[in-house]
Short mmCIF file of C-alpha atoms in Angstrom, two decimals:
data_model
loop_
_atom_site.label_atom_id
_atom_site.label_comp_id
_atom_site.label_asym_id
_atom_site.label_seq_id
_atom_site.Cartn_x
_atom_site.Cartn_y
_atom_site.Cartn_z
CA PRO A 127 124.63 261.75 116.42
CA GLY A 128 127.92 261.22 118.21
CA GLN A 129 127.79 257.43 118.10
CA SER A 130 130.09 255.13 116.11
CA SER A 131 129.15 253.77 112.67
CA ASP A 132 127.17 250.55 112.40
CA PRO A 133 126.95 248.31 109.30
CA SER A 134 123.28 247.39 109.78
CA LEU A 135 122.19 250.99 110.37
CA THR A 136 124.23 252.04 107.36
CA ALA A 137 122.49 249.46 105.20
CA TRP A 138 119.09 250.56 106.45
CA ALA A 139 119.94 254.18 105.75
CA VAL A 140 120.94 253.26 102.19
CA LEU A 141 117.62 251.49 101.66
CA GLY A 142 115.61 254.35 103.08
CA LEU A 143 117.38 256.94 100.93
CA SER A 144 117.12 254.73 97.86
CA ALA A 145 113.37 254.31 98.31
CA ALA A 146 113.10 258.11 98.55
CA GLY A 147 115.13 258.58 95.36
CA ARG A 148 118.13 260.04 97.14
CA GLU A 149 121.79 259.05 97.50
CA PRO A 150 124.03 259.25 100.55
CA ALA A 151 126.18 262.36 100.76
CA ARG A 152 129.26 260.09 100.75
CA SER A 153 129.34 256.58 99.28
CA PRO A 154 129.19 253.91 102.02
CA THR A 155 130.13 251.05 99.67
CA GLY A 156 133.71 250.82 100.98
CA TYR A 157 132.47 250.71 104.55
CA LEU A 158 129.86 248.03 103.77
CA ASP A 159 132.33 245.99 101.71
CA GLY A 160 134.82 246.08 104.58
CA SER A 161 132.34 245.01 107.27
CA SER A 162 131.84 241.34 108.00
CA ALA A 163 128.39 239.79 107.68
CA ARG A 164 128.16 236.75 109.97
CA THR A 165 124.47 235.84 109.95
CA ALA A 166 121.99 235.29 107.13
CA ASN A 167 120.16 238.44 108.26
CA ASP A 168 123.34 240.53 108.10
CA LEU A 169 124.19 239.10 104.72
CA ALA A 170 120.74 239.69 103.21
CA LEU A 171 120.65 243.29 104.43
CA ARG A 172 124.15 243.89 103.04
CA ILE A 173 123.13 242.44 99.66
CA LEU A 174 120.07 244.70 99.49
CA ALA A 175 122.05 247.83 100.35
CA LEU A 176 124.92 247.11 97.95
CA ASP A 177 122.47 246.19 95.20
CA ALA A 178 120.68 249.51 95.75
CA LEU A 179 124.05 251.21 95.36
CA GLY A 180 124.65 249.44 92.03
CA ARG A 181 127.33 247.07 93.26
CA ASN A 182 127.75 243.48 92.10
CA THR A 183 126.59 241.13 94.85
CA ASP A 184 127.06 237.74 93.18
CA ALA A 185 129.61 236.45 95.70
CA LEU A 186 127.50 237.53 98.66
CA THR A 187 124.35 236.09 97.12
CA ASP A 188 126.12 232.75 96.56
CA ARG A 189 126.98 232.74 100.27
CA LEU A 190 123.36 233.47 101.16
CA GLU A 191 122.08 230.62 99.00
CA GLY A 192 124.62 228.35 100.73
CA MET A 193 122.84 229.06 104.02
CA ARG A 194 119.60 227.48 102.78
CA GLY A 195 118.67 224.22 104.47
CA PRO A 196 116.93 221.21 102.90
CA ARG A 197 113.48 222.48 103.90
CA GLY A 198 114.04 225.95 102.48
CA ARG A 199 114.89 227.85 105.62
CA ILE A 200 117.71 230.37 105.12
CA GLY A 201 119.77 230.69 108.28
CA THR A 202 118.14 229.76 111.57
CA LEU A 203 115.06 231.99 111.67
CA VAL A 204 111.77 232.64 109.93
CA ASN A 205 112.95 236.26 109.79
CA SER A 206 116.25 235.35 108.14
CA THR A 207 114.32 233.35 105.53
CA ILE A 208 112.04 236.33 104.86
CA TRP A 209 115.00 238.61 104.28
CA GLY A 210 116.85 235.92 102.37
CA VAL A 211 113.97 235.68 99.91
CA ILE A 212 113.78 239.47 99.54
CA ALA A 213 117.54 239.66 98.88
CA LEU A 214 117.44 236.82 96.38
CA ARG A 215 114.59 238.36 94.46
CA ALA A 216 116.28 241.80 94.50
CA THR A 217 119.24 240.26 92.68
CA GLY A 218 117.10 238.31 90.22
CA ARG A 219 117.48 234.88 91.79
CA PRO A 220 114.51 232.58 92.46
CA ALA A 221 113.14 232.10 95.95
CA GLY A 222 113.03 228.34 95.39
CA THR A 223 112.01 226.18 98.34
CA SER A 224 112.26 229.17 100.69
CA ALA A 225 108.87 230.44 99.50
CA TRP A 226 107.28 227.13 100.51
CA TYR A 227 109.00 227.34 103.88
CA LEU A 228 107.43 230.75 104.50
CA LEU A 229 103.99 229.55 103.45
CA ARG A 230 104.25 226.68 105.95
CA ALA A 231 105.48 229.06 108.66
CA GLN A 232 102.31 231.16 108.64
CA ARG A 233 100.42 230.87 111.93
CA LYS A 234 96.72 230.24 112.49
CA SER A 235 96.26 233.94 113.20
CA GLY A 236 97.55 234.76 109.73
CA GLY A 237 100.78 236.27 111.05
CA TRP A 238 104.42 235.30 110.95
CA SER A 239 106.96 235.25 113.78
CA TRP A 240 110.65 236.07 114.18
CA HIS A 241 111.64 232.45 114.88
CA PRO A 242 109.91 229.11 114.33
CA GLN A 243 108.40 228.89 117.86
CA GLY A 244 107.83 232.62 118.42
CA ALA A 245 104.64 234.64 118.60
CA PRO A 246 103.51 236.43 115.42
CA ASP A 247 104.12 240.16 115.10
CA SER A 248 103.29 242.89 112.62
CA ASN A 249 106.86 243.50 111.41
CA ASP A 250 107.61 239.91 110.44
CA THR A 251 104.11 239.50 108.98
CA ALA A 252 104.44 242.57 106.79
CA ALA A 253 107.92 241.57 105.66
CA ALA A 254 106.69 238.02 104.90
CA VAL A 255 103.88 239.42 102.75
CA GLN A 256 106.47 241.40 100.77
CA ALA A 257 108.76 238.38 100.44
CA LEU A 258 105.98 236.11 99.20
CA ARG A 259 104.75 238.69 96.73
CA ALA A 260 108.31 239.07 95.45
CA ALA A 261 108.46 235.27 95.12
CA GLY A 262 105.38 235.33 92.89
CA VAL A 263 102.64 234.37 95.36
CA PRO A 264 99.43 236.02 94.03
CA ALA A 265 97.98 238.97 95.91
CA ARG A 266 94.63 237.17 96.05
CA SER A 267 96.11 234.05 97.59
CA ARG A 268 94.81 232.91 100.98
CA ALA A 269 98.22 233.43 102.58
CA ILE A 270 98.42 237.08 101.56
CA ARG A 271 94.80 237.80 102.49
CA ARG A 272 95.25 236.19 105.92
CA GLY A 273 98.47 238.15 106.44
CA LEU A 274 96.74 241.45 105.76
CA GLY A 275 93.89 240.41 108.04
CA TYR A 276 96.35 239.87 110.88
CA LEU A 277 97.86 243.31 110.25
CA ARG A 278 94.41 244.93 110.29
CA SER A 279 93.82 243.48 113.74
CA LEU A 280 96.82 245.46 115.01
CA GLN A 281 95.77 248.89 113.76
CA ARG A 282 95.04 251.26 116.63
CA ARG A 283 92.51 254.07 116.95
CA ASP A 284 95.20 256.67 116.26
CA GLY A 285 95.82 255.12 112.83
CA GLY A 286 99.14 253.51 113.64
CA PHE A 287 99.93 249.79 113.81
CA ALA A 288 101.31 247.95 116.83
CA LEU A 289 104.00 245.32 116.97
CA GLY A 290 101.67 242.87 118.68
CA PRO A 291 98.42 242.50 120.65
CA GLY A 292 98.13 244.78 123.66
CA ARG A 293 100.80 247.20 122.50
CA ALA A 294 100.60 250.80 121.39
CA ALA A 295 101.24 251.82 117.79
CA ASP A 296 104.75 252.66 116.65
CA ALA A 297 106.35 254.11 113.55
CA GLN A 298 108.19 251.02 112.35
CA SER A 299 105.19 248.70 112.63
CA THR A 300 103.07 251.26 110.83
CA ALA A 301 105.63 251.64 108.06
CA TRP A 302 105.89 247.88 107.61
CA ALA A 303 102.12 247.55 107.40
CA VAL A 304 101.96 250.26 104.71
CA GLN A 305 104.56 248.40 102.64
CA ALA A 306 102.63 245.13 102.98
CA TYR A 307 99.44 246.78 101.70
CA VAL A 308 101.32 248.24 98.73
CA ALA A 309 103.00 244.89 97.96
CA ALA A 310 99.57 243.21 97.99
CA GLY A 311 98.14 245.83 95.65
CA LYS A 312 95.86 247.30 98.32
CA PRO A 313 95.59 251.00 99.24
CA PRO A 314 97.21 251.60 102.64
CA PRO A 315 94.92 253.10 105.31
CA PRO A 316 95.18 256.91 105.04
CA ARG A 317 95.18 257.20 108.82
CA ALA A 318 98.52 255.35 108.88
CA PHE A 319 100.15 258.23 107.02
CA ARG A 320 98.57 260.75 109.34
CA TYR A 321 99.96 258.81 112.30
CA LEU A 322 103.46 258.87 110.79
CA ALA A 323 103.18 262.60 110.06
CA GLU A 324 102.52 263.20 113.76
CA LEU A 325 105.84 261.53 114.62
CA ARG A 326 108.02 263.66 112.34
CA GLN A 327 110.46 265.89 114.24
CA ALA A 328 111.96 269.23 113.32
CA ASP A 329 115.31 267.69 112.29
CA GLY A 330 113.58 265.35 109.79
CA SER A 331 113.81 262.24 111.94
CA TYR A 332 110.82 260.18 113.09
CA ARG A 333 110.02 259.22 116.64
CA TYR A 334 109.56 255.52 117.41
CA SER A 335 106.18 256.33 118.94
CA LYS A 336 104.26 259.16 120.56
CA ARG A 337 105.93 258.23 123.84
CA TYR A 338 109.46 257.34 122.77
CA ALA A 339 112.04 258.87 120.42
CA ALA A 340 114.54 255.99 120.32
CA THR A 341 116.90 254.89 117.49
CA PRO A 342 116.11 257.80 115.13
CA VAL A 343 118.34 256.64 112.24
CA TRP A 344 116.80 253.15 112.23
CA VAL A 345 113.23 254.39 112.58
CA THR A 346 113.57 257.08 109.92
CA SER A 347 115.25 254.65 107.50
CA GLN A 348 112.29 252.28 107.82
CA VAL A 349 109.67 255.00 107.55
CA LEU A 350 111.02 256.40 104.27
CA PRO A 351 110.09 253.39 102.07
CA ALA A 352 106.55 253.52 103.44
CA LEU A 353 106.23 257.21 102.70
CA ALA A 354 107.47 256.51 99.17
CA ARG A 355 105.00 253.58 98.94
CA GLU A 356 107.89 251.30 97.96
CA PRO A 357 107.76 247.69 99.19
CA PHE A 358 110.78 245.43 99.37
CA PRO A 359 112.62 244.52 97.27
CA LEU A 360 112.87 248.09 96.08
CA GLY A 361 111.96 248.61 92.46
#
């Protein structure tokens, strides 16, 4: 409250509300249409939000496909490829070579990282599982099973999931893990939902963790799809 509008937060809020079966009090389509999307990540997120609002995204999706390199990477990151695949599948377009890029990007631990040389983390791993499932990779495939195994290694005693080894659990990582389980056709751990319930505040927002209450709009927007048991792309 009190801060200026942000296109990415607006898109996340749209996705969270859409997963929960709700609509924004005022349509943000004009705001999203009028905001520039410079990176593949920005573009993919914009496509997903506008698609959830029922807008035609053909021109934006053409731009996103134009950012795909010869080896299948969309943009410059593993993360941008993950979100590129999710956005393409949301709009009915094939993942193409980008699915193979993601399969090759999986690390020995079973996880995925933000960028090609980065360390794996729960958020990118969970998003990659959702992207690959959306691209048609079977739930019983080795890649999906290894991805879930990596996520399981990051569940803490309090039921929440951590971003990476040695870290405490947080709401966003827990929400992502729940969505990955659902995308893979597996029941999410019940303790994960209990952990999220402990972070809910009186105003309806969710804390980032038991220790911090940062970025409430972003955190709450990402928790909502998990509570609705809706993986990306939203059905």
